[in-house]
Short mmCIF file of the N, C-alpha and C atoms (twelve columns), coordinates in Angstrom:
data_MODEL
# 
_entry.id   MODEL 
# 
loop_
_atom_site.group_PDB 
_atom_site.id 
_atom_site.type_symbol 
_atom_site.label_atom_id 
_atom_site.label_alt_id 
_atom_site.label_comp_id 
_atom_site.label_asym_id 
_atom_site.label_seq_id 
_atom_site.Cartn_x 
_atom_site.Cartn_y 
_atom_site.Cartn_z 
_atom_site.pdbx_PDB_model_num 
ATOM 1   N N  . GLN A 1   0.834   -1.193 0.000   1 
ATOM 2   C CA . GLN A 1   0.000   0.000  0.000   1 
ATOM 3   C C  . GLN A 1   0.871   1.246  0.000   1 
ATOM 4   N N  . VAL A 2   0.335   2.292  -0.623  1 
ATOM 5   C CA . VAL A 2   1.031   3.563  -0.696  1 
ATOM 6   C C  . VAL A 2   0.292   4.555  0.175   1 
ATOM 7   N N  . HIS A 3   1.030   5.165  1.088   1 
ATOM 8   C CA . HIS A 3   0.403   6.104  2.010   1 
ATOM 9   C C  . HIS A 3   0.977   7.496  1.822   1 
ATOM 10  N N  . LEU A 4   0.087   8.433  1.560   1 
ATOM 11  C CA . LEU A 4   0.432   9.845  1.541   1 
ATOM 12  C C  . LEU A 4   -0.229  10.447 2.786   1 
ATOM 13  N N  . VAL A 5   0.543   11.173 3.570   1 
ATOM 14  C CA . VAL A 5   0.046   11.644 4.862   1 
ATOM 15  C C  . VAL A 5   0.016   13.158 4.889   1 
ATOM 16  N N  . GLU A 6   -1.185  13.713 4.993   1 
ATOM 17  C CA . GLU A 6   -1.359  15.159 5.031   1 
ATOM 18  C C  . GLU A 6   -1.454  15.653 6.468   1 
ATOM 19  N N  . SER A 7   -1.090  16.919 6.642   1 
ATOM 20  C CA . SER A 7   -1.269  17.577 7.934   1 
ATOM 21  C C  . SER A 7   -1.384  19.071 7.707   1 
ATOM 22  N N  . GLY A 8   -1.889  19.766 8.726   1 
ATOM 23  C CA . GLY A 8   -1.892  21.224 8.685   1 
ATOM 24  C C  . GLY A 8   -3.227  21.884 8.422   1 
ATOM 25  N N  . GLY A 9   -4.275  21.124 8.233   1 
ATOM 26  C CA . GLY A 9   -5.575  21.744 7.994   1 
ATOM 27  C C  . GLY A 9   -6.125  22.368 9.259   1 
ATOM 28  N N  . GLY A 10  -7.339  22.900 9.154   1 
ATOM 29  C CA . GLY A 10  -7.979  23.486 10.320  1 
ATOM 30  C C  . GLY A 10  -8.920  24.598 9.947   1 
ATOM 31  N N  . SER A 11  -9.214  25.432 10.922  1 
ATOM 32  C CA . SER A 11  -10.152 26.530 10.728  1 
ATOM 33  C C  . SER A 11  -9.432  27.859 10.870  1 
ATOM 34  N N  . VAL A 12  -9.807  28.792 10.023  1 
ATOM 35  C CA . VAL A 12  -9.179  30.108 10.031  1 
ATOM 36  C C  . VAL A 12  -10.196 31.128 9.568   1 
ATOM 37  N N  . GLU A 13  -9.999  32.361 9.961   1 
ATOM 38  C CA . GLU A 13  -10.884 33.433 9.504   1 
ATOM 39  C C  . GLU A 13  -10.460 33.917 8.123   1 
ATOM 40  N N  . SER A 14  -11.393 34.528 7.440   1 
ATOM 41  C CA . SER A 14  -11.109 35.086 6.125   1 
ATOM 42  C C  . SER A 14  -9.911  36.027 6.198   1 
ATOM 43  N N  . GLY A 15  -9.012  35.880 5.233   1 
ATOM 44  C CA . GLY A 15  -7.792  36.669 5.214   1 
ATOM 45  C C  . GLY A 15  -6.618  35.997 5.891   1 
ATOM 46  N N  . GLY A 16  -6.879  34.914 6.573   1 
ATOM 47  C CA . GLY A 16  -5.834  34.199 7.284   1 
ATOM 48  C C  . GLY A 16  -5.022  33.288 6.385   1 
ATOM 49  N N  . SER A 17  -4.101  32.564 7.012   1 
ATOM 50  C CA . SER A 17  -3.189  31.681 6.275   1 
ATOM 51  C C  . SER A 17  -3.132  30.312 6.927   1 
ATOM 52  N N  . LEU A 18  -2.865  29.318 6.105   1 
ATOM 53  C CA . LEU A 18  -2.612  27.958 6.573   1 
ATOM 54  C C  . LEU A 18  -1.549  27.346 5.684   1 
ATOM 55  N N  . ARG A 19  -0.837  26.386 6.238   1 
ATOM 56  C CA . ARG A 19  0.163   25.651 5.459   1 
ATOM 57  C C  . ARG A 19  -0.136  24.171 5.583   1 
ATOM 58  N N  . LEU A 20  -0.394  23.553 4.446   1 
ATOM 59  C CA . LEU A 20  -0.630  22.117 4.404   1 
ATOM 60  C C  . LEU A 20  0.665   21.400 4.057   1 
ATOM 61  N N  . SER A 21  0.862   20.242 4.659   1 
ATOM 62  C CA . SER A 21  2.037   19.417 4.386   1 
ATOM 63  C C  . SER A 21  1.594   18.025 3.968   1 
ATOM 64  N N  . CYS A 22  2.415   17.387 3.165   1 
ATOM 65  C CA . CYS A 22  2.114   16.021 2.732   1 
ATOM 66  C C  . CYS A 22  3.416   15.266 2.553   1 
ATOM 67  N N  . VAL A 23  3.573   14.186 3.281   1 
ATOM 68  C CA . VAL A 23  4.734   13.319 3.122   1 
ATOM 69  C C  . VAL A 23  4.369   12.219 2.141   1 
ATOM 70  N N  . ILE A 24  5.228   12.052 1.144   1 
ATOM 71  C CA . ILE A 24  4.950   11.137 0.028   1 
ATOM 72  C C  . ILE A 24  6.031   10.076 -0.028  1 
ATOM 73  N N  . PRO A 25  5.679   8.823  -0.226  1 
ATOM 74  C CA . PRO A 25  6.706   7.778  -0.321  1 
ATOM 75  C C  . PRO A 25  7.742   8.114  -1.383  1 
ATOM 76  N N  . GLU A 26  9.007   7.837  -1.057  1 
ATOM 77  C CA . GLU A 26  10.102  8.225  -1.944  1 
ATOM 78  C C  . GLU A 26  9.985   7.588  -3.331  1 
ATOM 79  N N  . ASN A 27  9.437   6.392  -3.407  1 
ATOM 80  C CA . ASN A 27  9.417   5.704  -4.700  1 
ATOM 81  C C  . ASN A 27  8.441   6.331  -5.690  1 
ATOM 82  N N  . ILE A 28  7.581   7.239  -5.248  1 
ATOM 83  C CA . ILE A 28  6.677   7.932  -6.168  1 
ATOM 84  C C  . ILE A 28  6.872   9.440  -6.114  1 
ATOM 85  N N  . PHE A 29  7.880   9.897  -5.381  1 
ATOM 86  C CA . PHE A 29  8.082   11.334 -5.208  1 
ATOM 87  C C  . PHE A 29  8.528   12.000 -6.504  1 
ATOM 88  N N  . GLY A 30  9.059   11.218 -7.445  1 
ATOM 89  C CA . GLY A 30  9.509   11.793 -8.712  1 
ATOM 90  C C  . GLY A 30  8.404   12.001 -9.734  1 
ATOM 91  N N  . LEU A 31  7.186   11.616 -9.389  1 
ATOM 92  C CA . LEU A 31  6.066   11.780 -10.308 1 
ATOM 93  C C  . LEU A 31  5.487   13.193 -10.203 1 
ATOM 94  N N  . CYS A 32  4.441   13.452 -10.927 1 
ATOM 95  C CA . CYS A 32  3.708   14.703 -10.786 1 
ATOM 96  C C  . CYS A 32  3.086   14.726 -9.378  1 
ATOM 97  N N  . LEU A 33  3.205   15.844 -8.703  1 
ATOM 98  C CA . LEU A 33  2.715   15.976 -7.318  1 
ATOM 99  C C  . LEU A 33  1.748   17.141 -7.261  1 
ATOM 100 N N  . GLY A 34  0.745   17.014 -6.427  1 
ATOM 101 C CA . GLY A 34  -0.187  18.122 -6.402  1 
ATOM 102 C C  . GLY A 34  -1.133  18.125 -5.223  1 
ATOM 103 N N  . TRP A 35  -1.864  19.225 -5.138  1 
ATOM 104 C CA . TRP A 35  -2.913  19.415 -4.142  1 
ATOM 105 C C  . TRP A 35  -4.237  19.597 -4.866  1 
ATOM 106 N N  . PHE A 36  -5.256  18.941 -4.337  1 
ATOM 107 C CA . PHE A 36  -6.566  18.953 -4.966  1 
ATOM 108 C C  . PHE A 36  -7.609  19.354 -3.941  1 
ATOM 109 N N  . GLN A 37  -8.640  20.007 -4.430  1 
ATOM 110 C CA . GLN A 37  -9.658  20.601 -3.579  1 
ATOM 111 C C  . GLN A 37  -11.012 19.974 -3.901  1 
ATOM 112 N N  . LYS A 38  -11.734 19.563 -2.850  1 
ATOM 113 C CA . LYS A 38  -13.071 19.000 -3.055  1 
ATOM 114 C C  . LYS A 38  -14.052 19.805 -2.214  1 
ATOM 115 N N  . ILE A 39  -14.899 20.541 -2.927  1 
ATOM 116 C CA . ILE A 39  -15.956 21.301 -2.275  1 
ATOM 117 C C  . ILE A 39  -17.247 20.501 -2.407  1 
ATOM 118 N N  . PRO A 40  -18.031 20.391 -1.346  1 
ATOM 119 C CA . PRO A 40  -19.278 19.622 -1.421  1 
ATOM 120 C C  . PRO A 40  -20.147 20.063 -2.595  1 
ATOM 121 N N  . GLY A 41  -20.600 19.083 -3.371  1 
ATOM 122 C CA . GLY A 41  -21.463 19.382 -4.500  1 
ATOM 123 C C  . GLY A 41  -20.715 19.716 -5.774  1 
ATOM 124 N N  . GLN A 42  -19.384 19.751 -5.693  1 
ATOM 125 C CA . GLN A 42  -18.586 20.057 -6.870  1 
ATOM 126 C C  . GLN A 42  -17.595 18.931 -7.135  1 
ATOM 127 N N  . LEU A 43  -17.073 18.906 -8.339  1 
ATOM 128 C CA . LEU A 43  -16.042 17.934 -8.669  1 
ATOM 129 C C  . LEU A 43  -14.726 18.328 -8.010  1 
ATOM 130 N N  . ARG A 44  -13.906 17.329 -7.733  1 
ATOM 131 C CA . ARG A 44  -12.573 17.620 -7.201  1 
ATOM 132 C C  . ARG A 44  -11.769 18.361 -8.257  1 
ATOM 133 N N  . GLU A 45  -11.041 19.379 -7.824  1 
ATOM 134 C CA . GLU A 45  -10.272 20.216 -8.735  1 
ATOM 135 C C  . GLU A 45  -8.827  20.310 -8.280  1 
ATOM 136 N N  . GLY A 46  -7.925  20.263 -9.251  1 
ATOM 137 C CA . GLY A 46  -6.525  20.462 -8.938  1 
ATOM 138 C C  . GLY A 46  -6.260  21.937 -8.698  1 
ATOM 139 N N  . VAL A 47  -5.741  22.298 -7.547  1 
ATOM 140 C CA . VAL A 47  -5.452  23.701 -7.278  1 
ATOM 141 C C  . VAL A 47  -3.997  24.039 -7.555  1 
ATOM 142 N N  . ALA A 48  -3.109  23.055 -7.413  1 
ATOM 143 C CA . ALA A 48  -1.691  23.305 -7.663  1 
ATOM 144 C C  . ALA A 48  -0.985  21.984 -7.928  1 
ATOM 145 N N  . VAL A 49  -0.222  21.947 -9.008  1 
ATOM 146 C CA . VAL A 49  0.547   20.735 -9.316  1 
ATOM 147 C C  . VAL A 49  1.973   21.117 -9.681  1 
ATOM 148 N N  . ILE A 50  2.896   20.220 -9.349  1 
ATOM 149 C CA . ILE A 50  4.296   20.355 -9.761  1 
ATOM 150 C C  . ILE A 50  4.612   19.166 -10.670 1 
ATOM 151 N N  . TYR A 51  4.975   19.453 -11.908 1 
ATOM 152 C CA . TYR A 51  5.382   18.401 -12.830 1 
ATOM 153 C C  . TYR A 51  6.789   17.922 -12.478 1 
ATOM 154 N N  . PRO A 52  7.176   16.730 -12.930 1 
ATOM 155 C CA . PRO A 52  8.526   16.226 -12.633 1 
ATOM 156 C C  . PRO A 52  9.631   17.168 -13.097 1 
ATOM 157 N N  . ASP A 53  9.374   17.963 -14.126 1 
ATOM 158 C CA . ASP A 53  10.406  18.878 -14.604 1 
ATOM 159 C C  . ASP A 53  10.411  20.200 -13.842 1 
ATOM 160 N N  . GLY A 54  9.554   20.302 -12.831 1 
ATOM 161 C CA . GLY A 54  9.533   21.498 -11.999 1 
ATOM 162 C C  . GLY A 54  8.505   22.540 -12.384 1 
ATOM 163 N N  . ILE A 55  7.870   22.367 -13.524 1 
ATOM 164 C CA . ILE A 55  6.836   23.323 -13.932 1 
ATOM 165 C C  . ILE A 55  5.656   23.233 -12.966 1 
ATOM 166 N N  . ILE A 56  5.124   24.379 -12.617 1 
ATOM 167 C CA . ILE A 56  4.021   24.459 -11.660 1 
ATOM 168 C C  . ILE A 56  2.802   25.068 -12.341 1 
ATOM 169 N N  . GLU A 57  1.651   24.511 -12.049 1 
ATOM 170 C CA . GLU A 57  0.393   25.079 -12.531 1 
ATOM 171 C C  . GLU A 57  -0.530  25.324 -11.357 1 
ATOM 172 N N  . TYR A 58  -1.253  26.428 -11.412 1 
ATOM 173 C CA . TYR A 58  -2.231  26.765 -10.382 1 
ATOM 174 C C  . TYR A 58  -3.594  26.954 -11.017 1 
ATOM 175 N N  . ALA A 59  -4.628  26.658 -10.241 1 
ATOM 176 C CA . ALA A 59  -5.973  27.031 -10.655 1 
ATOM 177 C C  . ALA A 59  -6.086  28.553 -10.592 1 
ATOM 178 N N  . ASP A 60  -6.858  29.124 -11.493 1 
ATOM 179 C CA . ASP A 60  -7.009  30.586 -11.511 1 
ATOM 180 C C  . ASP A 60  -7.511  31.115 -10.175 1 
ATOM 181 N N  . SER A 61  -8.329  30.340 -9.510  1 
ATOM 182 C CA . SER A 61  -8.952  30.798 -8.257  1 
ATOM 183 C C  . SER A 61  -7.952  30.992 -7.122  1 
ATOM 184 N N  . VAL A 62  -6.747  30.392 -7.258  1 
ATOM 185 C CA . VAL A 62  -5.779  30.482 -6.153  1 
ATOM 186 C C  . VAL A 62  -4.493  31.186 -6.554  1 
ATOM 187 N N  . LYS A 63  -4.361  31.562 -7.814  1 
ATOM 188 C CA . LYS A 63  -3.134  32.231 -8.265  1 
ATOM 189 C C  . LYS A 63  -2.883  33.495 -7.454  1 
ATOM 190 N N  . GLY A 64  -1.642  33.637 -7.012  1 
ATOM 191 C CA . GLY A 64  -1.278  34.799 -6.219  1 
ATOM 192 C C  . GLY A 64  -1.556  34.640 -4.740  1 
ATOM 193 N N  . ARG A 65  -2.287  33.589 -4.369  1 
ATOM 194 C CA . ARG A 65  -2.608  33.373 -2.950  1 
ATOM 195 C C  . ARG A 65  -2.035  32.069 -2.408  1 
ATOM 196 N N  . PHE A 66  -1.985  31.049 -3.236  1 
ATOM 197 C CA . PHE A 66  -1.478  29.742 -2.814  1 
ATOM 198 C C  . PHE A 66  -0.126  29.488 -3.482  1 
ATOM 199 N N  . THR A 67  0.756   28.820 -2.753  1 
ATOM 200 C CA . THR A 67  2.067   28.458 -3.288  1 
ATOM 201 C C  . THR A 67  2.357   27.005 -2.968  1 
ATOM 202 N N  . ILE A 68  2.651   26.236 -3.991  1 
ATOM 203 C CA . ILE A 68  3.046   24.847 -3.799  1 
ATOM 204 C C  . ILE A 68  4.559   24.757 -3.829  1 
ATOM 205 N N  . SER A 69  5.106   23.907 -2.975  1 
ATOM 206 C CA . SER A 69  6.550   23.705 -2.958  1 
ATOM 207 C C  . SER A 69  6.839   22.266 -2.570  1 
ATOM 208 N N  . LYS A 70  8.074   21.866 -2.806  1 
ATOM 209 C CA . LYS A 70  8.474   20.504 -2.467  1 
ATOM 210 C C  . LYS A 70  9.827   20.518 -1.792  1 
ATOM 211 N N  . ASP A 71  10.033  19.576 -0.910  1 
ATOM 212 C CA . ASP A 71  11.311  19.405 -0.226  1 
ATOM 213 C C  . ASP A 71  11.787  17.991 -0.510  1 
ATOM 214 N N  . ASN A 72  12.784  17.892 -1.391  1 
ATOM 215 C CA . ASN A 72  13.276  16.571 -1.787  1 
ATOM 216 C C  . ASN A 72  13.912  15.832 -0.609  1 
ATOM 217 N N  . THR A 73  14.486  16.561 0.327   1 
ATOM 218 C CA . THR A 73  15.150  15.907 1.453   1 
ATOM 219 C C  . THR A 73  14.154  15.263 2.418   1 
ATOM 220 N N  . LYS A 74  12.936  15.773 2.411   1 
ATOM 221 C CA . LYS A 74  11.909  15.244 3.305   1 
ATOM 222 C C  . LYS A 74  10.833  14.467 2.563   1 
ATOM 223 N N  . SER A 75  10.965  14.370 1.253   1 
ATOM 224 C CA . SER A 75  9.957   13.698 0.424   1 
ATOM 225 C C  . SER A 75  8.569   14.262 0.742   1 
ATOM 226 N N  . ALA A 76  8.485   15.579 0.732   1 
ATOM 227 C CA . ALA A 76  7.246   16.233 1.137   1 
ATOM 228 C C  . ALA A 76  6.896   17.374 0.200   1 
ATOM 229 N N  . ILE A 77  5.621   17.642 0.088   1 
ATOM 230 C CA . ILE A 77  5.153   18.832 -0.607  1 
ATOM 231 C C  . ILE A 77  4.323   19.653 0.360   1 
ATOM 232 N N  . TYR A 78  4.221   20.931 0.041   1 
ATOM 233 C CA . TYR A 78  3.524   21.861 0.907   1 
ATOM 234 C C  . TYR A 78  2.586   22.729 0.071   1 
ATOM 235 N N  . LEU A 79  1.569   23.238 0.724   1 
ATOM 236 C CA . LEU A 79  0.694   24.217 0.097   1 
ATOM 237 C C  . LEU A 79  0.528   25.360 1.082   1 
ATOM 238 N N  . GLN A 80  1.202   26.469 0.788   1 
ATOM 239 C CA . GLN A 80  1.062   27.664 1.600   1 
ATOM 240 C C  . GLN A 80  -0.145  28.433 1.077   1 
ATOM 241 N N  . MET A 81  -1.115  28.612 1.926   1 
ATOM 242 C CA . MET A 81  -2.357  29.282 1.531   1 
ATOM 243 C C  . MET A 81  -2.455  30.603 2.278   1 
ATOM 244 N N  . THR A 82  -2.546  31.685 1.569   1 
ATOM 245 C CA . THR A 82  -2.667  33.000 2.176   1 
ATOM 246 C C  . THR A 82  -3.931  33.684 1.670   1 
ATOM 247 N N  . ASP A 83  -4.320  34.767 2.373   1 
ATOM 248 C CA . ASP A 83  -5.521  35.518 1.994   1 
ATOM 249 C C  . ASP A 83  -6.687  34.568 1.752   1 
ATOM 250 N N  . LEU A 84  -6.885  33.664 2.678   1 
ATOM 251 C CA . LEU A 84  -7.922  32.654 2.498   1 
ATOM 252 C C  . LEU A 84  -9.304  33.284 2.481   1 
ATOM 253 N N  . LYS A 85  -10.171 32.695 1.683   1 
ATOM 254 C CA . LYS A 85  -11.538 33.180 1.507   1 
ATOM 255 C C  . LYS A 85  -12.519 32.069 1.892   1 
ATOM 256 N N  . PRO A 86  -13.736 32.427 2.277   1 
ATOM 257 C CA . PRO A 86  -14.714 31.378 2.619   1 
ATOM 258 C C  . PRO A 86  -14.894 30.349 1.507   1 
ATOM 259 N N  . GLU A 87  -14.771 30.776 0.249   1 
ATOM 260 C CA . GLU A 87  -14.936 29.830 -0.857  1 
ATOM 261 C C  . GLU A 87  -13.774 28.851 -0.987  1 
ATOM 262 N N  . ASP A 88  -12.703 29.040 -0.209  1 
ATOM 263 C CA . ASP A 88  -11.613 28.071 -0.176  1 
ATOM 264 C C  . ASP A 88  -11.933 26.906 0.750   1 
ATOM 265 N N  . THR A 89  -13.028 27.006 1.500   1 
ATOM 266 C CA . THR A 89  -13.422 25.924 2.394   1 
ATOM 267 C C  . THR A 89  -13.641 24.652 1.589   1 
ATOM 268 N N  . ALA A 90  -12.912 23.586 1.959   1 
ATOM 269 C CA . ALA A 90  -12.936 22.355 1.178   1 
ATOM 270 C C  . ALA A 90  -12.099 21.302 1.889   1 
ATOM 271 N N  . GLN A 91  -12.195 20.083 1.368   1 
ATOM 272 C CA . GLN A 91  -11.240 19.060 1.744   1 
ATOM 273 C C  . GLN A 91  -10.093 19.116 0.741   1 
ATOM 274 N N  . TYR A 92  -8.886  19.168 1.259   1 
ATOM 275 C CA . TYR A 92  -7.697  19.230 0.404   1 
ATOM 276 C C  . TYR A 92  -6.960  17.897 0.493   1 
ATOM 277 N N  . THR A 93  -6.571  17.386 -0.661  1 
ATOM 278 C CA . THR A 93  -5.911  16.095 -0.738  1 
ATOM 279 C C  . THR A 93  -4.638  16.227 -1.549  1 
ATOM 280 N N  . CYS A 94  -3.574  15.617 -1.067  1 
ATOM 281 C CA . CYS A 94  -2.354  15.594 -1.874  1 
ATOM 282 C C  . CYS A 94  -2.334  14.306 -2.691  1 
ATOM 283 N N  . ALA A 95  -1.589  14.341 -3.783  1 
ATOM 284 C CA . ALA A 95  -1.560  13.199 -4.677  1 
ATOM 285 C C  . ALA A 95  -0.244  13.145 -5.427  1 
ATOM 286 N N  . ALA A 96  0.085   11.960 -5.898  1 
ATOM 287 C CA . ALA A 96  1.275   11.745 -6.713  1 
ATOM 288 C C  . ALA A 96  0.903   10.785 -7.826  1 
ATOM 289 N N  . GLY A 97  1.322   11.101 -9.049  1 
ATOM 290 C CA . GLY A 97  0.974   10.217 -10.152 1 
ATOM 291 C C  . GLY A 97  1.308   10.841 -11.487 1 
ATOM 292 N N  . TYR A 98  0.441   10.607 -12.460 1 
ATOM 293 C CA . TYR A 98  0.634   11.093 -13.816 1 
ATOM 294 C C  . TYR A 98  -0.397  12.181 -14.101 1 
ATOM 295 N N  . CYS A 99  0.107   13.348 -14.515 1 
ATOM 296 C CA . CYS A 99  -0.746  14.509 -14.693 1 
ATOM 297 C C  . CYS A 99  -1.027  14.775 -16.165 1 
ATOM 298 N N  . SER A 100 -2.215  15.268 -16.375 1 
ATOM 299 C CA . SER A 100 -2.589  15.863 -17.649 1 
ATOM 300 C C  . SER A 100 -3.275  17.159 -17.281 1 
ATOM 301 N N  . GLY A 101 -2.555  18.272 -17.479 1 
ATOM 302 C CA . GLY A 101 -3.056  19.524 -16.933 1 
ATOM 303 C C  . GLY A 101 -3.086  19.398 -15.432 1 
ATOM 304 N N  . ARG A 102 -4.169  19.788 -14.816 1 
ATOM 305 C CA . ARG A 102 -4.288  19.646 -13.369 1 
ATOM 306 C C  . ARG A 102 -5.182  18.471 -13.004 1 
ATOM 307 N N  . LYS A 103 -5.213  17.477 -13.875 1 
ATOM 308 C CA . LYS A 103 -5.881  16.211 -13.557 1 
ATOM 309 C C  . LYS A 103 -4.796  15.176 -13.314 1 
ATOM 310 N N  . LEU A 104 -5.011  14.330 -12.338 1 
ATOM 311 C CA . LEU A 104 -3.968  13.384 -11.945 1 
ATOM 312 C C  . LEU A 104 -4.558  12.006 -11.740 1 
ATOM 313 N N  . GLN A 105 -3.818  11.008 -12.214 1 
ATOM 314 C CA . GLN A 105 -4.151  9.612  -11.936 1 
ATOM 315 C C  . GLN A 105 -2.999  9.023  -11.157 1 
ATOM 316 N N  . GLY A 106 -3.302  8.439  -10.010 1 
ATOM 317 C CA . GLY A 106 -2.212  7.868  -9.234  1 
ATOM 318 C C  . GLY A 106 -2.640  7.592  -7.813  1 
ATOM 319 N N  . PHE A 107 -1.845  8.087  -6.881  1 
ATOM 320 C CA . PHE A 107 -2.007  7.773  -5.477  1 
ATOM 321 C C  . PHE A 107 -2.480  9.010  -4.709  1 
ATOM 322 N N  . TRP A 108 -3.362  8.769  -3.736  1 
ATOM 323 C CA . TRP A 108 -4.007  9.883  -3.052  1 
ATOM 324 C C  . TRP A 108 -3.901  9.751  -1.541  1 
ATOM 325 N N  . GLY A 109 -3.832  10.903 -0.885  1 
ATOM 326 C CA . GLY A 109 -3.920  10.915 0.561   1 
ATOM 327 C C  . GLY A 109 -5.360  10.797 1.016   1 
ATOM 328 N N  . GLN A 110 -5.549  10.875 2.325   1 
ATOM 329 C CA . GLN A 110 -6.881  10.740 2.894   1 
ATOM 330 C C  . GLN A 110 -7.683  12.029 2.814   1 
ATOM 331 N N  . GLY A 111 -6.997  13.136 2.693   1 
ATOM 332 C CA . GLY A 111 -7.681  14.429 2.667   1 
ATOM 333 C C  . GLY A 111 -7.659  15.095 4.020   1 
ATOM 334 N N  . ILE A 112 -7.666  16.406 3.987   1 
ATOM 335 C CA . ILE A 112 -7.635  17.185 5.211   1 
ATOM 336 C C  . ILE A 112 -8.559  18.394 5.025   1 
ATOM 337 N N  . GLN A 113 -9.304  18.715 6.070   1 
ATOM 338 C CA . GLN A 113 -10.313 19.750 5.951   1 
ATOM 339 C C  . GLN A 113 -9.754  21.128 6.262   1 
ATOM 340 N N  . VAL A 114 -10.141 22.089 5.438   1 
ATOM 341 C CA . VAL A 114 -9.829  23.499 5.658   1 
ATOM 342 C C  . VAL A 114 -11.158 24.256 5.693   1 
ATOM 343 N N  . ASN A 115 -11.372 24.975 6.766   1 
ATOM 344 C CA . ASN A 115 -12.591 25.771 6.916   1 
ATOM 345 C C  . ASN A 115 -12.216 27.236 7.071   1 
ATOM 346 N N  . VAL A 116 -12.808 28.086 6.244   1 
ATOM 347 C CA . VAL A 116 -12.531 29.518 6.290   1 
ATOM 348 C C  . VAL A 116 -13.840 30.230 6.598   1 
ATOM 349 N N  . SER A 117 -13.861 30.937 7.698   1 
ATOM 350 C CA . SER A 117 -15.075 31.655 8.099   1 
ATOM 351 C C  . SER A 117 -14.964 33.118 7.698   1 
ATOM 352 N N  . SER A 118 -16.113 33.708 7.441   1 
ATOM 353 C CA . SER A 118 -16.134 35.116 7.021   1 
ATOM 354 C C  . SER A 118 -16.143 36.049 8.215   1 
# 
């Protein structure tokens, strides 16, 4: 089994910041890595992905506010979220696999909840 372990979610007021972390098994860390957002009633959406060549893509809704990064020494990726808005409230899941745009097929974490109050 492949386990991706997320941490760092929680509740914050509008305008606040949170940092999500995800530890990814080393044997899949070289694949496309990303963070995905699931809002109730909507399809899961990729908010930020890092391709194996280092290229990063963001969803328009988070550009300028969210930053994805990776630490090769810790086999981890992060999502720094700033200027959070109530519409960012969602379950966030990290993933590793094969990307096409901001769609990914591969391995997924359990998800972590982020709640932003107005």
